[in-house]
mmCIF file of N, CA, C and O in Angstrom:
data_model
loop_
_atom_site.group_PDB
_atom_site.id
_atom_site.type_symbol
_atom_site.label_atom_id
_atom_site.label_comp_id
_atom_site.label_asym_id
_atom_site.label_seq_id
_atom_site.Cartn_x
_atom_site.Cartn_y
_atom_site.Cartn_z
ATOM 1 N N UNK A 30 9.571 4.622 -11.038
ATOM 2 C CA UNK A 30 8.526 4.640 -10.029
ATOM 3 C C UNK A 30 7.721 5.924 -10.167
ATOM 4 O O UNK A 30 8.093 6.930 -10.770
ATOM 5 N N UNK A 31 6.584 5.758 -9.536
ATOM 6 C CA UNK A 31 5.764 7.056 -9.962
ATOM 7 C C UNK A 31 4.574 6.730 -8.591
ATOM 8 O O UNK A 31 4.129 5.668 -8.156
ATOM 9 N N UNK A 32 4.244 8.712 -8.041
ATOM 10 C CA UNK A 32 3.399 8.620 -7.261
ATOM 11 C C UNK A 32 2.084 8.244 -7.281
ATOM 12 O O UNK A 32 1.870 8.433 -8.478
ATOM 13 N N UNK A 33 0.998 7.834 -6.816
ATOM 14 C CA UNK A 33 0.255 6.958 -7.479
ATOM 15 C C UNK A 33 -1.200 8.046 -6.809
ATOM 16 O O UNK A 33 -0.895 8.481 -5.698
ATOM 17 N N UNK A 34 -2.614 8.513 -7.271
ATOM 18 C CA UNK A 34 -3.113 9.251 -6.841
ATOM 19 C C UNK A 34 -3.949 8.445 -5.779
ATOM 20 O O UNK A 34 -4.469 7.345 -5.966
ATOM 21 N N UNK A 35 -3.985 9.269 -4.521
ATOM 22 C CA UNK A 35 -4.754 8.604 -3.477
ATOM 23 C C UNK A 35 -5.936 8.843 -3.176
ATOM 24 O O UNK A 35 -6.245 10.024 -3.333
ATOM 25 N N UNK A 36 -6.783 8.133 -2.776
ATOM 26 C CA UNK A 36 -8.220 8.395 -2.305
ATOM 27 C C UNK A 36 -8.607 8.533 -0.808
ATOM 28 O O UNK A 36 -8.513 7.686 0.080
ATOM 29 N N UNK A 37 -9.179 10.123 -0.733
ATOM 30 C CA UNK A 37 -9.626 10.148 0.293
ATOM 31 C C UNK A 37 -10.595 9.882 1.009
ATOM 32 O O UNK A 37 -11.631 9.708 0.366
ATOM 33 N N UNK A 38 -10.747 9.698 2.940
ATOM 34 C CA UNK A 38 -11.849 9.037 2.960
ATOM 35 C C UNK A 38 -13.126 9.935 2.900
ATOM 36 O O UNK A 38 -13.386 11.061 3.323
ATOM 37 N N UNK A 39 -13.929 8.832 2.091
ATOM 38 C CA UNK A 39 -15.276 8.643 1.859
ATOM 39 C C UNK A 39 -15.473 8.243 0.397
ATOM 40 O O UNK A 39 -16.516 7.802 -0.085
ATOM 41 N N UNK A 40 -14.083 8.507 -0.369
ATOM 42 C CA UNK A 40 -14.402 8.240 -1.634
ATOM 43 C C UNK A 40 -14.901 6.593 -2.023
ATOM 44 O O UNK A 40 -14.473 5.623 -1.398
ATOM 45 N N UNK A 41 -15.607 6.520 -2.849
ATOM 46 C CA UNK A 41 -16.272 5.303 -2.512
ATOM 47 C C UNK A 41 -15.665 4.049 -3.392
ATOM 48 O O UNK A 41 -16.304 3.009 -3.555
ATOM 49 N N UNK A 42 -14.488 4.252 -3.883
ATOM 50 C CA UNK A 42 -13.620 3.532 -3.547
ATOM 51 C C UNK A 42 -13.199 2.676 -2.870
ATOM 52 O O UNK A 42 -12.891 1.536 -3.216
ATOM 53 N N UNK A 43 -13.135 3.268 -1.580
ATOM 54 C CA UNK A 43 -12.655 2.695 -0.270
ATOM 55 C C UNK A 43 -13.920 1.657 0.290
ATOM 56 O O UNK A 43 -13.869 0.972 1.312
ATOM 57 N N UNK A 44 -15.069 1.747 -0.686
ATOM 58 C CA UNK A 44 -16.022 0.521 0.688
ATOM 59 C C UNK A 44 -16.298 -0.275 -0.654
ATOM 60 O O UNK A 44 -17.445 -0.722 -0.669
ATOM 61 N N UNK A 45 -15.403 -0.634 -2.019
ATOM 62 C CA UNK A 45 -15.668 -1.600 -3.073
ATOM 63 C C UNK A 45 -15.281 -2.995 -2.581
ATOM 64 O O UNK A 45 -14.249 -2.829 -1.930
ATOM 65 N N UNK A 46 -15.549 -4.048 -2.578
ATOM 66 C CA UNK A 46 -14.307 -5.212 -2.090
ATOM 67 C C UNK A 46 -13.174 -5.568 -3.010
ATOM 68 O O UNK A 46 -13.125 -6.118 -4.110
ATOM 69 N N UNK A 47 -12.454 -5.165 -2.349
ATOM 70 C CA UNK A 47 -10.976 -5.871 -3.206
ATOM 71 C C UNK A 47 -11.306 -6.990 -3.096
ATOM 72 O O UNK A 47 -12.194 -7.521 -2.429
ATOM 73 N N UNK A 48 -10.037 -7.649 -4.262
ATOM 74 C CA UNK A 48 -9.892 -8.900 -4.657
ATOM 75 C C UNK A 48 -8.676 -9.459 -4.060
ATOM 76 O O UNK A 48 -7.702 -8.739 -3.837
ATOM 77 N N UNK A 49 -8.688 -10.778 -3.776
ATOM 78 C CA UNK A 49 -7.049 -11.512 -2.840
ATOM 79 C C UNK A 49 -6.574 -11.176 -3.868
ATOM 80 O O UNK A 49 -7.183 -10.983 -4.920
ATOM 81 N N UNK A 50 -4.843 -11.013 -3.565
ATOM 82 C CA UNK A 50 -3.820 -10.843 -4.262
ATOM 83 C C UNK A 50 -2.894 -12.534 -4.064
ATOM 84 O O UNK A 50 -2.862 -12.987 -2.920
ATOM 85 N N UNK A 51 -2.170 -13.391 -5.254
ATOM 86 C CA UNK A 51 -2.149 -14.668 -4.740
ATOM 87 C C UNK A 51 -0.564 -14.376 -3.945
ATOM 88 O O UNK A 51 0.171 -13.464 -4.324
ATOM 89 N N UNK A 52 -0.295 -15.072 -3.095
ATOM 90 C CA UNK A 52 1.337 -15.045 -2.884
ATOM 91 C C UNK A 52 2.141 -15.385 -3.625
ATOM 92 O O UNK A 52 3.327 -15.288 -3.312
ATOM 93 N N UNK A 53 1.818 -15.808 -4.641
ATOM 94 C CA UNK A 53 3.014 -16.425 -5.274
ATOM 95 C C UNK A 53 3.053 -15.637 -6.840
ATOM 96 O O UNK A 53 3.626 -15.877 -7.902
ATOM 97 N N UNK A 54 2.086 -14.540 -6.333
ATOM 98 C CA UNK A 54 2.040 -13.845 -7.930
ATOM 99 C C UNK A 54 3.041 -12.998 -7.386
ATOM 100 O O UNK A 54 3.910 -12.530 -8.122
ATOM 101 N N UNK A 55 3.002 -12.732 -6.051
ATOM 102 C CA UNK A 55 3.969 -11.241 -5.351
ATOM 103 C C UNK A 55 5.419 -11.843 -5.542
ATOM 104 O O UNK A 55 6.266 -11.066 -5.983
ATOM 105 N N UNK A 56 5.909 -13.520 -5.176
ATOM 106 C CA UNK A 56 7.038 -13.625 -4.773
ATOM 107 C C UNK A 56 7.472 -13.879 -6.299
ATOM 108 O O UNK A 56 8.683 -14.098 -6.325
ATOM 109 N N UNK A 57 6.784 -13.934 -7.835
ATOM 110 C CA UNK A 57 6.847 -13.954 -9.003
ATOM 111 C C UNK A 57 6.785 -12.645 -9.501
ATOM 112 O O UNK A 57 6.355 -12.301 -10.601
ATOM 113 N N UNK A 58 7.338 -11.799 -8.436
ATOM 114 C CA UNK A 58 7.863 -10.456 -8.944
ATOM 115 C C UNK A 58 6.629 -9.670 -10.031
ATOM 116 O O UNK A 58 6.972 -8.787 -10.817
ATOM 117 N N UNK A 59 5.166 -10.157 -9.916
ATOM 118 C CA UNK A 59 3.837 -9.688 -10.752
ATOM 119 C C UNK A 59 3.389 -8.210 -10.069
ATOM 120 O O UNK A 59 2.312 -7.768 -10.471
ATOM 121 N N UNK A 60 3.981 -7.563 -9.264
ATOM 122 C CA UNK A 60 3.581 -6.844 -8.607
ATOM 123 C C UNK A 60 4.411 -5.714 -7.670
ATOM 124 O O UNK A 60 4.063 -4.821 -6.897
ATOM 125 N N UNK A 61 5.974 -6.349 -8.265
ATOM 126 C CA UNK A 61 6.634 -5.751 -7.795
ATOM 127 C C UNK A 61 7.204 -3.849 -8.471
ATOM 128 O O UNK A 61 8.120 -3.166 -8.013
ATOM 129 N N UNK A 62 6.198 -3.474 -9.705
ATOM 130 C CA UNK A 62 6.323 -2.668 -9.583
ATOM 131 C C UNK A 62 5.359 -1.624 -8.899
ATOM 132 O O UNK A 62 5.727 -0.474 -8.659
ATOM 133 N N UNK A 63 3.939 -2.161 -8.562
ATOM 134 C CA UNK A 63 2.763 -1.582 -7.581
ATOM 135 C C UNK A 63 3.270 -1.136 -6.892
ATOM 136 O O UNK A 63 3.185 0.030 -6.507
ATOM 137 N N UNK A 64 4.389 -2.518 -6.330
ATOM 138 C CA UNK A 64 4.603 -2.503 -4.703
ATOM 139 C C UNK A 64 5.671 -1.185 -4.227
ATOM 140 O O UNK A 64 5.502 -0.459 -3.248
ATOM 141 N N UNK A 65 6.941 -1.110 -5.341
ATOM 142 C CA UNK A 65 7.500 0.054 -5.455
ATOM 143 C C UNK A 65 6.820 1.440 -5.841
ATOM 144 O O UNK A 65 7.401 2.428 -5.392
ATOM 145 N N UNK A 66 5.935 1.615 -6.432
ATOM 146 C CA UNK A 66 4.714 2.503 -6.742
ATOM 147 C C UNK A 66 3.949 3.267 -5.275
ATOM 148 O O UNK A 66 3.619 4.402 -4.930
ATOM 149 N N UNK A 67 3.918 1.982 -4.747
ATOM 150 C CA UNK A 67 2.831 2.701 -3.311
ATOM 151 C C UNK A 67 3.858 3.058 -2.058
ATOM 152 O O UNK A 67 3.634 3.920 -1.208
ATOM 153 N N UNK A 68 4.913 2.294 -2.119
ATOM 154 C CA UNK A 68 6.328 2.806 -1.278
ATOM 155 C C UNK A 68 6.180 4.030 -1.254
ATOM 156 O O UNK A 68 5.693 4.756 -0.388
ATOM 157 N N UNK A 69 6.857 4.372 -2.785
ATOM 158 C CA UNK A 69 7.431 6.158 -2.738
ATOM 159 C C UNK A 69 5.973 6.749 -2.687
ATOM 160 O O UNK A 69 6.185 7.961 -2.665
ATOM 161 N N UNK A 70 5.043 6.623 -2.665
ATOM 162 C CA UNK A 70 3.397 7.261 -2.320
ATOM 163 C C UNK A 70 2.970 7.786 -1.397
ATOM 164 O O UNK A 70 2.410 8.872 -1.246
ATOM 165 N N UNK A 71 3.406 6.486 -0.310
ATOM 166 C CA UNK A 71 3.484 6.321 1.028
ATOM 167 C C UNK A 71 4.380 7.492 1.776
ATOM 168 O O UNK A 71 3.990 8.367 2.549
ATOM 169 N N UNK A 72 5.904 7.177 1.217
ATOM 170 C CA UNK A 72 6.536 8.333 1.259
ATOM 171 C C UNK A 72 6.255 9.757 1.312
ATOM 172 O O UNK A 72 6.092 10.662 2.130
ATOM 173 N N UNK A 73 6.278 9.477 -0.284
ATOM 174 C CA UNK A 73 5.223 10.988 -0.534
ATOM 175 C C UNK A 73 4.174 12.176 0.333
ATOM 176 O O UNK A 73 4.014 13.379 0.535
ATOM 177 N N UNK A 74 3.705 10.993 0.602
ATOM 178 C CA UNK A 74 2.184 11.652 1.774
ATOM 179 C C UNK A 74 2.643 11.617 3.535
ATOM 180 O O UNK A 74 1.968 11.848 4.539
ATOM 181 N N UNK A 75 3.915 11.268 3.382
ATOM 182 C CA UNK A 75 4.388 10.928 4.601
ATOM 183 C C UNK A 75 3.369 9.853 5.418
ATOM 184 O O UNK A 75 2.881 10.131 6.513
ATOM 185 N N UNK A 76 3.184 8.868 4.868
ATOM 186 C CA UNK A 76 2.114 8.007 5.881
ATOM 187 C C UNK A 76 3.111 6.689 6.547
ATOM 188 O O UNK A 76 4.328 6.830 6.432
ATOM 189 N N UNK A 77 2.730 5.781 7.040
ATOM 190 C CA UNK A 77 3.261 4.707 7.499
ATOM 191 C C UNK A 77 2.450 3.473 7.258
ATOM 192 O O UNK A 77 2.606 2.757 8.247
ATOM 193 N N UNK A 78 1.852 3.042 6.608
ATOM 194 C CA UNK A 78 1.368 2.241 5.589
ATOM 195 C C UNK A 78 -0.143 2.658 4.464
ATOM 196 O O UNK A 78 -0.919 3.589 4.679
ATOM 197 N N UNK A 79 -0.217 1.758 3.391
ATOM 198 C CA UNK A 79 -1.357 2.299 2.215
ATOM 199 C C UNK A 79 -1.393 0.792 1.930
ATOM 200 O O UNK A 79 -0.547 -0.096 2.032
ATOM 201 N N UNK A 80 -2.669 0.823 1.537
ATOM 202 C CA UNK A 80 -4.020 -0.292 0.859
ATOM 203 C C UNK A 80 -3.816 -0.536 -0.505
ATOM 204 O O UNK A 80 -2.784 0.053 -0.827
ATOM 205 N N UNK A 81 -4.270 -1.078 -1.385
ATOM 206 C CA UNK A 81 -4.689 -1.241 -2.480
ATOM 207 C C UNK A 81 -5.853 0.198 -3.039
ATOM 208 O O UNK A 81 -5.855 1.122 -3.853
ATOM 209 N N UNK A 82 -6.736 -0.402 -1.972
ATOM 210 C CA UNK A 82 -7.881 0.650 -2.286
ATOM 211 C C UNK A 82 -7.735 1.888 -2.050
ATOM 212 O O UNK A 82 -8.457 2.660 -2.681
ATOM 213 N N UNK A 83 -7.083 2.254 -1.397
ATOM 214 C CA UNK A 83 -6.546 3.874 -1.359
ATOM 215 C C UNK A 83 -5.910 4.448 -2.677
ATOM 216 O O UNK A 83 -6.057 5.601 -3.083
ATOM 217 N N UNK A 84 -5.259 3.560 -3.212
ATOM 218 C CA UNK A 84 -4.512 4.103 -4.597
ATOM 219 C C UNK A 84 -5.580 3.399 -5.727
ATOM 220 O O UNK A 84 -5.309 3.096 -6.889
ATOM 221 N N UNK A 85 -6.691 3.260 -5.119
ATOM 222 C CA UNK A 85 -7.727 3.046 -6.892
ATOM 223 C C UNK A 85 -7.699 1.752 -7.370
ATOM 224 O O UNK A 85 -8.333 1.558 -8.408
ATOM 225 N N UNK A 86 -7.011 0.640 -6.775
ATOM 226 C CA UNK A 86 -6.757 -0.549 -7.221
ATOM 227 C C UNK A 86 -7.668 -1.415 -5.878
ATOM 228 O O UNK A 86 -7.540 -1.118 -4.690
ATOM 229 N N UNK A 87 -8.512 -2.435 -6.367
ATOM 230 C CA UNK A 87 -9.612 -3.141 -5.370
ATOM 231 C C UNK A 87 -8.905 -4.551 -5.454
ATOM 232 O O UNK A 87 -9.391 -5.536 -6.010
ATOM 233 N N UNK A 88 -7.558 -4.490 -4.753
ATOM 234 C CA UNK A 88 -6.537 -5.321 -4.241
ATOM 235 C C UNK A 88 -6.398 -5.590 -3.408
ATOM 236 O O UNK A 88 -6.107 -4.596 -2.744
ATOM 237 N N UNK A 89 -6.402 -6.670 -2.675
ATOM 238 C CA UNK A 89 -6.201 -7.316 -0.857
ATOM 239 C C UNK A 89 -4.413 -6.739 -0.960
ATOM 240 O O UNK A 89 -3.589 -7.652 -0.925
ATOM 241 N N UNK A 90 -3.945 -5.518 -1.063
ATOM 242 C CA UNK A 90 -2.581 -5.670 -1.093
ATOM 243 C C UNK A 90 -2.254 -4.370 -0.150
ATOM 244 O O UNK A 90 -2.866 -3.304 -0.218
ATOM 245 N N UNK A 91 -1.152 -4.666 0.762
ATOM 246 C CA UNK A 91 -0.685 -3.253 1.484
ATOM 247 C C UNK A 91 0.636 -3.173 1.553
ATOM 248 O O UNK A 91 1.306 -4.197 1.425
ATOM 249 N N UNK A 92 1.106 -2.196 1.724
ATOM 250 C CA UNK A 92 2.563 -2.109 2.149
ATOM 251 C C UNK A 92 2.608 -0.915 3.432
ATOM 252 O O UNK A 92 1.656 -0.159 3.627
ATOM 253 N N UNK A 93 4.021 -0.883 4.356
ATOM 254 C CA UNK A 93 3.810 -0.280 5.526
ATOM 255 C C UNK A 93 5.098 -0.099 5.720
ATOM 256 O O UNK A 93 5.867 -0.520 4.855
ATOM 257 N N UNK A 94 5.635 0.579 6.920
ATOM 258 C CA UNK A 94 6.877 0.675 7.331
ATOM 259 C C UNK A 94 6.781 1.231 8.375
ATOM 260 O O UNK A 94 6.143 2.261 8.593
ATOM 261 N N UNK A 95 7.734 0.277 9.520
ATOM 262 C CA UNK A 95 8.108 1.105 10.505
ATOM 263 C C UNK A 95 9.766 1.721 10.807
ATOM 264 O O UNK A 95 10.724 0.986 10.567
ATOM 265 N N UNK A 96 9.906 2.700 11.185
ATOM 266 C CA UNK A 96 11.380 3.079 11.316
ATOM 267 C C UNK A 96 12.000 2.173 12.657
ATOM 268 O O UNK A 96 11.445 1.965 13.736
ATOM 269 N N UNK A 97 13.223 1.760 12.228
ATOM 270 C CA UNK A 97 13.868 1.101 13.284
ATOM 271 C C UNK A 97 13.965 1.645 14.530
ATOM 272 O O UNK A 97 14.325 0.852 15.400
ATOM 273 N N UNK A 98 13.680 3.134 14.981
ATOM 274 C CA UNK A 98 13.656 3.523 16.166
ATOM 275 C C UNK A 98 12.683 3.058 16.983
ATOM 276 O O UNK A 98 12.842 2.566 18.100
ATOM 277 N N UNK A 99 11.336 3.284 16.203
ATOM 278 C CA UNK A 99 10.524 3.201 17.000
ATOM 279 C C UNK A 99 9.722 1.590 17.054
ATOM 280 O O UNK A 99 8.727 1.296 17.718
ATOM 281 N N UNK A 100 10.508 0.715 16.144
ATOM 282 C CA UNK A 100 10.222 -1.094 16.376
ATOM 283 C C UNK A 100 11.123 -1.608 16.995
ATOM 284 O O UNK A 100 11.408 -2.775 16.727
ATOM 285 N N UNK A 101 12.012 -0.741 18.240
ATOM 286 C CA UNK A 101 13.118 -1.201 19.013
ATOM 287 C C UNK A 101 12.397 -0.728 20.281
ATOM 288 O O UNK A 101 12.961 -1.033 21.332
ATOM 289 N N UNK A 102 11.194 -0.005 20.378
ATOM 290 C CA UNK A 102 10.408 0.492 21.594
ATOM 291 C C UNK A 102 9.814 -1.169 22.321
ATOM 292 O O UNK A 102 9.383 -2.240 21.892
ATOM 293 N N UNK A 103 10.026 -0.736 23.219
ATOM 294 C CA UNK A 103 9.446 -2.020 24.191
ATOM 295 C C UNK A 103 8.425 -1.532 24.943
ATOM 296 O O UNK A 103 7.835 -2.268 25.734
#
């Protein structure tokens, strides 16, 4: 896995249109190393979810996380 470089806003990047990503390319494991890619990224930058387009790729694709503490809040 490897950190992936991010774009900040205004870079114009961020207003290109991504392209759909299909579901069945994701559950055909086509993407499952991106998807581990923008995890530890995410990590990295300490954020709680990232885009496609943030990491340079004009992908309908995100990943996110919430910690179990705070998705047990009511």
């Amino acid at each position: 896995m490897s950190i992936l470089k991010v774009a900040r806003l205004g870079h114009p990047v961020l207003r290109q249109k991504a392209s759909d990503v299909e579901i069945k390319d994701i559950k055909a494991g086509k993407f499952a190393a991106l998807i581990d890619d923008m995890v530890e990224t995410m990590h990295a930058y300490e954020g709680v979810g990232l885009a496609g387009p943030q990491v340079h790729l004009p992908l309908r694709i995100f990943v996110f996380e919430v910690q179990e503490r705070v998705a047990k809040r009511r």
